[in-house]
Coordinates of C-alpha atoms and ligand atoms in Angstrom, one line a residue:
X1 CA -9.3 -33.2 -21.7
X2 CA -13.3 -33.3 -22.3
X3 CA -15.1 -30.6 -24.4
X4 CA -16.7 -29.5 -21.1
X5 CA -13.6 -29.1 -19.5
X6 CA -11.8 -26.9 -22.0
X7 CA -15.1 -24.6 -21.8
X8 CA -14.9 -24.3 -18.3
X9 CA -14.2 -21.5 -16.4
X10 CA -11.1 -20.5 -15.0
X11 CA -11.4 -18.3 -11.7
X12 CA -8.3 -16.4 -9.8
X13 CA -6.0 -17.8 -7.2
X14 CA -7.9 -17.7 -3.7
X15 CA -6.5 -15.2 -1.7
X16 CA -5.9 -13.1 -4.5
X17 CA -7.8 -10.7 -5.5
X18 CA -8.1 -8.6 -8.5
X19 CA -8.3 -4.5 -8.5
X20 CA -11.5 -3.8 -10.4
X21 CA -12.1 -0.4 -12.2
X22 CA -14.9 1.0 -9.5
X23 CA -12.1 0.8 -7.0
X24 CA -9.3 1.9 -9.4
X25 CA -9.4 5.3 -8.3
X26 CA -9.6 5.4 -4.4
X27 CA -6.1 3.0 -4.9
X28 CA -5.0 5.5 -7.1
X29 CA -5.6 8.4 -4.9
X30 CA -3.9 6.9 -2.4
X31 CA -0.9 5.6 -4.1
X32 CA -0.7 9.4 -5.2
X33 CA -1.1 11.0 -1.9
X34 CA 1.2 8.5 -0.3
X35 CA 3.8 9.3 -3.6
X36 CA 3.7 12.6 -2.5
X37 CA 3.9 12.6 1.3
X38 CA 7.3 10.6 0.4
X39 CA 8.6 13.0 -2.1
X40 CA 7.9 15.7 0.3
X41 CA 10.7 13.9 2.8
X42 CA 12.9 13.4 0.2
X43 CA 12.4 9.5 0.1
X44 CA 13.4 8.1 -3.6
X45 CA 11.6 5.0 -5.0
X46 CA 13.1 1.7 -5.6
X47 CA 11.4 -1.2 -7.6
X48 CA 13.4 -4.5 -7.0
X49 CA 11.9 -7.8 -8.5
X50 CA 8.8 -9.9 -7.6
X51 CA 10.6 -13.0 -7.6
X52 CA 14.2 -13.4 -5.0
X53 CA 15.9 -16.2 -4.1
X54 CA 14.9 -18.2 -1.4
X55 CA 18.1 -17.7 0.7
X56 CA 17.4 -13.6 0.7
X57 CA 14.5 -14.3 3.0
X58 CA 15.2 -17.8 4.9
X59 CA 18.5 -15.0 6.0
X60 CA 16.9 -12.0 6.2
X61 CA 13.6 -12.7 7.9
X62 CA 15.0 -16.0 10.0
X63 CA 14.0 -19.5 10.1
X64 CA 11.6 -19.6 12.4
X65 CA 9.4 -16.4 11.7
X66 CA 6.1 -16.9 10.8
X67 CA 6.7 -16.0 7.5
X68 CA 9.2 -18.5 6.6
X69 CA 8.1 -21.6 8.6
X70 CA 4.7 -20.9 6.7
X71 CA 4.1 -18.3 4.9
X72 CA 6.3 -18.6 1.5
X73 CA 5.7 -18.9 -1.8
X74 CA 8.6 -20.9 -3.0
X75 CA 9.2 -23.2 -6.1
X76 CA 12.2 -24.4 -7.9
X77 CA 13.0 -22.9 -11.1
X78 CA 12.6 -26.2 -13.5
X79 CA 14.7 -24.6 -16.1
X80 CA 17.7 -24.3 -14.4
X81 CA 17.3 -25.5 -10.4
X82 CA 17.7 -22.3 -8.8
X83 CA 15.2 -22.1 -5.5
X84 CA 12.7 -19.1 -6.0
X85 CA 10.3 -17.4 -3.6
X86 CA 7.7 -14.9 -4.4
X87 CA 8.7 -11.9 -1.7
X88 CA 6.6 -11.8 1.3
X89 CA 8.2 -8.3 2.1
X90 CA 10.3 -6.2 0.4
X91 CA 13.1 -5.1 3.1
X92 CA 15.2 -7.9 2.1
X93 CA 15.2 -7.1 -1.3
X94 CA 15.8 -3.5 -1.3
X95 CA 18.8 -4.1 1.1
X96 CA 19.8 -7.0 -1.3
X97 CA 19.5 -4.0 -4.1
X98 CA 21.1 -1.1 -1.9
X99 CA 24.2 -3.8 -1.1
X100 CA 24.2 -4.8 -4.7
X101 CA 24.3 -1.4 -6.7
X102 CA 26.5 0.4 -3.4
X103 CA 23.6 3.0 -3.2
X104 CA 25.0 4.4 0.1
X105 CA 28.7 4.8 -1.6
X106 CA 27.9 8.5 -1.0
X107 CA 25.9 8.6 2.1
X108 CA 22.6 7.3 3.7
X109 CA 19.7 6.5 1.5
X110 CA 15.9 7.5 1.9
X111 CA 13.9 4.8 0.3
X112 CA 10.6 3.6 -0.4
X113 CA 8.7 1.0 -2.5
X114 CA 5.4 -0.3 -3.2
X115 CA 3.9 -3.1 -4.9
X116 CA 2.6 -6.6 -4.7
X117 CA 3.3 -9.2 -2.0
X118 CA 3.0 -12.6 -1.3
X119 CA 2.0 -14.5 1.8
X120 CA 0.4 -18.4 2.2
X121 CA -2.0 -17.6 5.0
X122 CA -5.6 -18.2 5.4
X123 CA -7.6 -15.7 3.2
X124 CA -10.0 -13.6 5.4
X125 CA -10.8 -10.0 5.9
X126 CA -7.8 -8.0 5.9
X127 CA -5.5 -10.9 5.2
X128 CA -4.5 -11.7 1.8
X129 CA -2.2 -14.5 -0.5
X130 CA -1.0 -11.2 -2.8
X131 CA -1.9 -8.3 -1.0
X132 CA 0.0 -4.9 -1.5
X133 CA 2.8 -2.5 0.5
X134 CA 4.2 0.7 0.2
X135 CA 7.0 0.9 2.4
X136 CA 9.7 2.9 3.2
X137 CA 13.7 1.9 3.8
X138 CA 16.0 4.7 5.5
X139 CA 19.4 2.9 5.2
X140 CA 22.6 4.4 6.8
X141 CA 21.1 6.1 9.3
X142 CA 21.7 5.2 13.1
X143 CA 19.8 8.1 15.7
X144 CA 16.7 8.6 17.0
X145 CA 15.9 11.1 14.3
X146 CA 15.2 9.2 11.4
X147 CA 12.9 6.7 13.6
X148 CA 11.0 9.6 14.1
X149 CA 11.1 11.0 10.9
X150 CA 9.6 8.4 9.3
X151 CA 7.1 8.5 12.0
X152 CA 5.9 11.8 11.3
X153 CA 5.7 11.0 7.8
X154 CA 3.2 8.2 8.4
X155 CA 1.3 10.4 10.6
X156 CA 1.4 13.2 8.2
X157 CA -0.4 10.8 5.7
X158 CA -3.3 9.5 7.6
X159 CA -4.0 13.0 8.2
X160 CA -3.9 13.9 4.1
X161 CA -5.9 10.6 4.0
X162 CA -8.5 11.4 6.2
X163 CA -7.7 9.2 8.8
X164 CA -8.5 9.4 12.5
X165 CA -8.8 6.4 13.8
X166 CA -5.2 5.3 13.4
X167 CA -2.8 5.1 17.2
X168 CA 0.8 4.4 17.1
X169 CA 2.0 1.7 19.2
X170 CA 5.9 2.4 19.8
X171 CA 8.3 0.0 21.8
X172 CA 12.0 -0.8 22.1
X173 CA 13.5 -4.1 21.5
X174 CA 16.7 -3.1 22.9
X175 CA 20.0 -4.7 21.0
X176 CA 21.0 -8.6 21.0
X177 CA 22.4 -8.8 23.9
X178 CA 20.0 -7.4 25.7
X179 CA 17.5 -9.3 24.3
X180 CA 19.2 -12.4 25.0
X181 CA 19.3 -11.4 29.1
X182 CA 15.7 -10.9 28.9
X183 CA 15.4 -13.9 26.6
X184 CA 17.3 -16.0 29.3
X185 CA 14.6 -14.5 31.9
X186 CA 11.8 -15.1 29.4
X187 CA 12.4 -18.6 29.1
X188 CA 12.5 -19.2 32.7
X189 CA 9.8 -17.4 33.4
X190 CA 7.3 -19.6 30.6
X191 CA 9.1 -22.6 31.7
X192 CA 7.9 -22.1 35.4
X193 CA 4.5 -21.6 33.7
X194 CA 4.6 -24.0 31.0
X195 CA 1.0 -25.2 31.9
X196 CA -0.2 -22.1 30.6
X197 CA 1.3 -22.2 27.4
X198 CA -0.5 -23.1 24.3
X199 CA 0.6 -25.7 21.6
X200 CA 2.2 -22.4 19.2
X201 CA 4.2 -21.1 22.4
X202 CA 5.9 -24.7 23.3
X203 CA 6.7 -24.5 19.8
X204 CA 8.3 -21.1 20.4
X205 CA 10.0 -21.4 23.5
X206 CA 13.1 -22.2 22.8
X207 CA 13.5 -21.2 19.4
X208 CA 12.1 -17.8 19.6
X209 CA 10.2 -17.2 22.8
X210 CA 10.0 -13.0 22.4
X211 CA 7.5 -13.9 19.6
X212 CA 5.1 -15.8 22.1
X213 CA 4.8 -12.2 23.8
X214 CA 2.8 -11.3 20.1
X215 CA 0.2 -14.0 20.9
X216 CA -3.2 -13.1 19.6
X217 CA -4.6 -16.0 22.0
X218 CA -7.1 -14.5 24.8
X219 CA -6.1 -17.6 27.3
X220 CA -2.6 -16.4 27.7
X221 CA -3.0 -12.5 27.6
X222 CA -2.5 -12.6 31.7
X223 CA 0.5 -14.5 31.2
X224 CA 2.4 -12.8 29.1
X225 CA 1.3 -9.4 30.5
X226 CA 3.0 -10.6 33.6
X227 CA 6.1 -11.2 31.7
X228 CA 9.7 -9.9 31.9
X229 CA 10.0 -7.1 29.7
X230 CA 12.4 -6.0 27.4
X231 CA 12.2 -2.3 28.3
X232 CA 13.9 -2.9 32.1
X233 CA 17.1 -4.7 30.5
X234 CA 17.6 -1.7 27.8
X235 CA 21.3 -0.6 28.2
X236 CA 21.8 3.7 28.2
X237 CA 22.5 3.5 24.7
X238 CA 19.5 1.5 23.6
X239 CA 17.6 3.3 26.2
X240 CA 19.4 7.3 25.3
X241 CA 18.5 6.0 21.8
X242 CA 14.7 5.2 22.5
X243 CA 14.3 8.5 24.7
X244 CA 15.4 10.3 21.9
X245 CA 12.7 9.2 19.7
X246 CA 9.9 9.7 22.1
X247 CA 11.2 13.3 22.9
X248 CA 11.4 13.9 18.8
X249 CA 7.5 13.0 18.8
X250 CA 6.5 14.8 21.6
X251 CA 8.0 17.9 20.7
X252 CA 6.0 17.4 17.4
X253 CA 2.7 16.2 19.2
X254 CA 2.5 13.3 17.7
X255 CA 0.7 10.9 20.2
X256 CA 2.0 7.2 21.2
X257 CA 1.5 4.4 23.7
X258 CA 4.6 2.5 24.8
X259 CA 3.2 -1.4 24.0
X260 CA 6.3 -3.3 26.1
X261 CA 4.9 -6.5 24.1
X262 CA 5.2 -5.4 21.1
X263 CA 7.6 -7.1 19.1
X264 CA 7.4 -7.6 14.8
X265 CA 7.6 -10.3 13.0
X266 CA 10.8 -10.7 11.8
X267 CA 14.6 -11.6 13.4
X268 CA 16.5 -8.5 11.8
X269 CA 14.8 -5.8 14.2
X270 CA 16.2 -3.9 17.1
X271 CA 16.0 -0.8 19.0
X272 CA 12.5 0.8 18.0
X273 CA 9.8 -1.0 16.7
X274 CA 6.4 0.4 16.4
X275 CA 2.8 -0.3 14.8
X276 CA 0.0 2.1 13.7
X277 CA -3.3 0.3 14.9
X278 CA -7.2 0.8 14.2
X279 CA -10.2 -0.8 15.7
X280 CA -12.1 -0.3 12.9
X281 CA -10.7 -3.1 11.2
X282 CA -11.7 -6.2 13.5
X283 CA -8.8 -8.7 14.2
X284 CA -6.6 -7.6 10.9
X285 CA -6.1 -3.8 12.7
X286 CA -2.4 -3.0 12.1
X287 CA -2.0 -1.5 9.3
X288 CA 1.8 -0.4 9.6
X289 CA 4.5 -2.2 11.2
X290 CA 7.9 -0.8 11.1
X291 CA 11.0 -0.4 13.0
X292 CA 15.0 -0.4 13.0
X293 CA 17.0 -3.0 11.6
X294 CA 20.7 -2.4 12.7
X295 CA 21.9 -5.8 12.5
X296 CA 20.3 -7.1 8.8
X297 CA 23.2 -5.3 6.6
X298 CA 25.4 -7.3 8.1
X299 CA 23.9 -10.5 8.0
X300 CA 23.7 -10.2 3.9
X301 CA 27.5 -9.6 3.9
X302 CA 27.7 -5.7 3.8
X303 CA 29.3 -3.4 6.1
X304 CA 27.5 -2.8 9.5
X305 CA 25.1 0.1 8.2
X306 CA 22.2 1.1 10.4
X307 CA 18.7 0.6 8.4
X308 CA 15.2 2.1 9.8
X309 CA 11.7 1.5 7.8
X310 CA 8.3 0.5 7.8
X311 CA 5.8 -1.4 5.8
X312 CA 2.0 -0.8 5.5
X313 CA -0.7 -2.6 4.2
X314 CA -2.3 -0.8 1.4
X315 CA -5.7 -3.1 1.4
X316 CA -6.5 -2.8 5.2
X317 CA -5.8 1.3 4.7
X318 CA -8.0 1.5 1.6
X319 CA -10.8 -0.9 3.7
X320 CA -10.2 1.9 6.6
X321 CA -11.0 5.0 3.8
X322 CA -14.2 3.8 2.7
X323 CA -14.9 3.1 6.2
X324 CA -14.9 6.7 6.6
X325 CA -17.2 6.6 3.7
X326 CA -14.4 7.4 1.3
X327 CA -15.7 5.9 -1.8
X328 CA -14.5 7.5 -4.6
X329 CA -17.2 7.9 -7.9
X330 CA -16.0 5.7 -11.1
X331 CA -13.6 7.7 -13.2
X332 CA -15.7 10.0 -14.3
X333 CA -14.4 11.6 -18.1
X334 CA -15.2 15.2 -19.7
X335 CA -17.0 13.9 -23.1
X336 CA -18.5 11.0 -24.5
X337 CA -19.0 11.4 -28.0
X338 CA -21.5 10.3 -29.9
X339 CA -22.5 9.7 -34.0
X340 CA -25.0 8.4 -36.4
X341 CA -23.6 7.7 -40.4
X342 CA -20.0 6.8 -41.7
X343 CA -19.0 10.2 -42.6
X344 CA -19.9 11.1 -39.3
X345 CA -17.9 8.9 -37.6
X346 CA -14.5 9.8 -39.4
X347 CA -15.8 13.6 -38.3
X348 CA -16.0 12.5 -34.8
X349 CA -12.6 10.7 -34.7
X350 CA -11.0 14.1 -35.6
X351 CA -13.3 15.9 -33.3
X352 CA -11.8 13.3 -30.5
X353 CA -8.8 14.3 -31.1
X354 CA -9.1 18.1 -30.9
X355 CA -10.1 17.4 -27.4
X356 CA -7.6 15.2 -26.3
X357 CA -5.4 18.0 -28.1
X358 CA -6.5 20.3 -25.4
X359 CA -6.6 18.3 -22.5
X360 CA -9.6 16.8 -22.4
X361 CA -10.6 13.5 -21.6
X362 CA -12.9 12.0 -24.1
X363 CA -14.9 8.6 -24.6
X364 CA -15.3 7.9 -28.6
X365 CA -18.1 5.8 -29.1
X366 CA -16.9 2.6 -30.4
X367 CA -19.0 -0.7 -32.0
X368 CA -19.4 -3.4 -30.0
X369 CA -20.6 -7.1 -31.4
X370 CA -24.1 -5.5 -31.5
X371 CA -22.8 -2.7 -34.4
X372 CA -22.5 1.2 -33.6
X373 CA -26.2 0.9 -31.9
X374 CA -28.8 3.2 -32.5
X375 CA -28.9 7.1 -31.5
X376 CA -30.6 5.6 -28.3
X377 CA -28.6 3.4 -27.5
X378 CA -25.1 5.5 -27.5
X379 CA -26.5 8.1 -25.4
X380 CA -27.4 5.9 -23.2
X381 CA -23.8 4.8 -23.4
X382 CA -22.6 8.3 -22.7
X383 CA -24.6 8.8 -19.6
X384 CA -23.7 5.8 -18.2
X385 CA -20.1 6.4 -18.5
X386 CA -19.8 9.8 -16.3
X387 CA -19.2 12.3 -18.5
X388 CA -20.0 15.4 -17.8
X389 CA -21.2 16.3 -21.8
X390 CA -22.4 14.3 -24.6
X391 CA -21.0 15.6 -28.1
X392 CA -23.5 14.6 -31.1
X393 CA -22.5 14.2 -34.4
X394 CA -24.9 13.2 -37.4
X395 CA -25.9 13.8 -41.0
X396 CA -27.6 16.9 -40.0
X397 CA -24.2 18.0 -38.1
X398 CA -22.3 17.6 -41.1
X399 CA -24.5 19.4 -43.4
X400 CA -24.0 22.2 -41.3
X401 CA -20.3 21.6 -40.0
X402 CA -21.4 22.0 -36.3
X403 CA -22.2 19.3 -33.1
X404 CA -24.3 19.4 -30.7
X405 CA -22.9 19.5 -27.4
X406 CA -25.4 18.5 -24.3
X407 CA -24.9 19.0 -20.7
X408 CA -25.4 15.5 -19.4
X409 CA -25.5 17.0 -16.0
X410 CA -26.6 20.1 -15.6
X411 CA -29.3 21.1 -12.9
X412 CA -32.2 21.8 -15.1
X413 CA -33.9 18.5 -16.5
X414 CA -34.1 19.4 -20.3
X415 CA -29.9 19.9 -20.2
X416 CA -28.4 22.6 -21.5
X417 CA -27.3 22.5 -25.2
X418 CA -25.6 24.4 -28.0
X419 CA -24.8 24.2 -31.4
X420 CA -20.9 24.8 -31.9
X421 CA -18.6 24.4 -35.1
X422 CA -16.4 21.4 -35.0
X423 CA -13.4 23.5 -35.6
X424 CA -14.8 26.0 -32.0
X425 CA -15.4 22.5 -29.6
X426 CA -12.7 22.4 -27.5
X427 CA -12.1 26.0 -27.0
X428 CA -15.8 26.1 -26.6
X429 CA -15.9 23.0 -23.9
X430 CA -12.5 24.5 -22.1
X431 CA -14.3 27.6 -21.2
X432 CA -17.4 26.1 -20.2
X433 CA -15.6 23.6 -17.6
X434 CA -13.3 25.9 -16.2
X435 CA -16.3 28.1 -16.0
X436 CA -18.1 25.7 -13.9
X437 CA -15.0 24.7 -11.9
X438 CA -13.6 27.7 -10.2
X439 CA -11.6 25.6 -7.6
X440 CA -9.9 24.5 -10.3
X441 CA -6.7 25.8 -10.7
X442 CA -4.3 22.8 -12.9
X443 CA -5.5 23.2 -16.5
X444 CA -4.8 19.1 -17.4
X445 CA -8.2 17.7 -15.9
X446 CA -11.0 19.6 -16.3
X447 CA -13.2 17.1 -14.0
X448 CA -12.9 16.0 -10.5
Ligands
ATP1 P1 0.0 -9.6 10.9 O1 0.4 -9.6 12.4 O2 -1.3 -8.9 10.7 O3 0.1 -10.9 10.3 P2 2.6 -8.9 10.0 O4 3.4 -8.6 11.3 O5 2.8 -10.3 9.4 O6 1.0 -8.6 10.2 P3 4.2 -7.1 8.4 O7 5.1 -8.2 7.9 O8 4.7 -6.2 9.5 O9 2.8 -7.8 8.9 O10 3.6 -6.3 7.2 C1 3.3 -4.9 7.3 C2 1.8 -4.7 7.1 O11 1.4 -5.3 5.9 C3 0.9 -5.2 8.1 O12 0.8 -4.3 9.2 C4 -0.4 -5.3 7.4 O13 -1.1 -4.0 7.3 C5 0.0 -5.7 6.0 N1 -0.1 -7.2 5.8 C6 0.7 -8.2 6.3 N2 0.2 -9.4 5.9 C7 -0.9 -9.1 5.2 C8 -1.8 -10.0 4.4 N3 -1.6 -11.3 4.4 N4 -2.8 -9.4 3.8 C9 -3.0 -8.0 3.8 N5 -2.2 -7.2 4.5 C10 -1.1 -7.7 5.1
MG2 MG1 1.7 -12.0 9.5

């Protein structure tokens, strides 16, 4: 290896993107307001690992989903053989991790997740190599009232999020053998059209023709609108089933459009699927999918147990927030604290403390390669970083065993400030914030 080449430098993985503190806090107010919409339905969290074997999702997803035709991220382990992927979704593995630890010994399980996941497509807006879900996994339950439940509980969190612009798509996808009539139909009726079909759909048309019914291509929208649909071979279960959804919503005015084409991605649905969409978004506009799973317990080797969940995409939600101009300020802190003179500094470590003592979030001014920096330089420091007061400490401090504490932002130009014993600060600071802050009522973060 050159010099030069040891000294150049090495940038991220395309595709994937790093979280960078100016947008630290909108994903962390809506990881929390999504944490709590779920707590509030008495979903539990599950965190299975990044890495499952291959086999989880060549079984769980099928062979010839999108996903694992083309998606995967999948190596072998060179210590020991074993064939890895990187999960694209997490369904697999929290049914892998339900199955494994017998979590429904005692009944049906209310699950949810979140976390990083990992898909080879073609970078672009919206569409991500690691981008991020936070799902949802109701296992054991088989009527039409957990479908809706979990429903409602998306709808209930656009609304604490803000947002309008979100529709829900719902269909039914019937059971297998019902799909395989219509699939028998489907066939026929592309095969009679074949002409029509692009180079993705031949592909499909045996091995998986309901998919071709998902096409994003504008050629063929006429064609497969005109196609057989699922909905008229439903059987009165699958059909009781799907009525009893749609009558859950309604009585809840929730609004939905029946899409007869829609269909998910993956082999293991059945029964109701559904998809929150936005047009705010451009081509990447779903940003939930979920639906009912019946048949993937089963298939891993556990006993027929009825599954129903949904994954959304945290990016294209977070891309939809600051689209309604939801931009959150950088974290913004209560005091940045600032000192001239060695004695001063050990002063202002213990000061630091006191705050943090009482609750107070506090920036200790710190050297950087430069040195402490002049008087100048740190408040410049201290305004840059948000806080709401500037705490001085110098010789002169000392000598008298009192800071200054300035109002970096107060209305009047000059900024308020006050003289106030070291020992007095953060009783002194408390009052003055929760002075300022009447809505606040939690006594842990005295800013916004
Ligand atoms: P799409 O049709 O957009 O490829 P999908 O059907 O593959 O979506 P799902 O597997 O259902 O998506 O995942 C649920 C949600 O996760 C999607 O609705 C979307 O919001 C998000 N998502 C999926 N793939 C990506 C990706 N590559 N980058 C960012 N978000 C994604
Ligand atoms: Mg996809």
């Amino acid at each position: 290896m050159s010099e030069n080449k040891k000294t150049e430098k090495i940038v991220g993985v395309k595709g994937m993107n790093d979280i960078l503190p100016a947008d630290a806090p909108l994903w962390e107010l809506f990881e929390n307001t999504v944490h709590t919409v779920l707590k509030s339905y008495g979903f539990q969290q599950i965190r299975t690992p990044i890495v499952e074997p291959t086999a989880l999702f060549a079984r769980g997803l099928g062979e010839v989903t999108d996903i694992v035709e083309k998606e995967m991220y999948s190596f072998t382990d060179s210590m020991n053989g074993d064939e890895l992927t990187l999960r694209p979704e997490c369904t697999a593995g929290v049914v892998r991790a339900a199955l494994e630890h017998n979590l429904t010994y005692d009944g049906p399980k209310r699950l949810w997740y979140a976390g990083p996941m990992f898909r080879h497509e073609r970078p672009q807006r919206g569409r991500y190599r690691q981008f991020h879900q936070i799902g949802a996994e109701a296992i054991g339950f088989a009527g039409p009232d957990i479908d809706a439940e979990l429903i409602m509980m998306c709808q209930r969190l656009w609304d604490d999020l803000g947002l309008k612009d979100v529709r829900l798509e719902l269909n039914s996808i019937g059971n297998a053998d019902e799909r395989n009539r219509h699939r028998a139909d489907l066939i026929a009726y592309f095969e009679k059209n074949e002409e029509l079909l692009d180079a993705e759909a031949k592909k499909r048309l045996h091995s998986n023709p309901l998919r071709i019914l998902d096409t994003k291509n504008p050629a063929m929208q006429d064609l497969v609108n005109a196609a057989p649909k699922l909905l008229d071979y439903l059987g009165d279960e699958s059909r009781a089933h799907f009525e009893g959804v749609q009558k859950i919503l309604r009585h809840n005015a929730i609004p939905f459009t029946i899409n007869p084409r829609l269909v998910r991605g993956m082999d293991y649905y059945n029964r109701t699927v559904f998809e929150w969409v936005t047009d705010q978004l451009g081509s990447q506009g779903t940003v939930c999918g979920g639906g009912r799973y019946d048949p993937l317990i089963e298939m891993f080797g556990g006993k027929p147990t009825p599954a129903c969940g949904f994954a959304m995409g945290v990016e294209r939600l977070l891309e939809l927030m600051k689209a309604n101009g939801d931009a959150l300020s950088p974290n913004q802190c209560d005091v940045y604290l600032v000192h001239q003179g060695e004695e001063a500094q050990l002063q202002a470590s213990v000061v630091a403390e006191r705050l943090r003592d009482a609750g107070l979030d506090v920036i200790l001014h710190c050297a950087s390669a430069a040195g402490i920096g002049s008087f100048k330089s740190q408040m410049k420091r201290a305004d840059g970083s948000g806080a709401a007061y500037a705490i001085i400490i110098a010789e002169d401090e000392i000598a008298k065993g009192a800071a200054v504490v300035k109002e970096l932002r107060s209305a009047d130009a000059g900024g308020n400030q006050a003289e106030v014993p070291f020992e007095g600060i953060a009783d002194y600071l408390v009052d003055q914030i929760v002075g300022h802050d009447h809505s606040h009522d939690e006594h842990v973060h005295y800013h916004h």
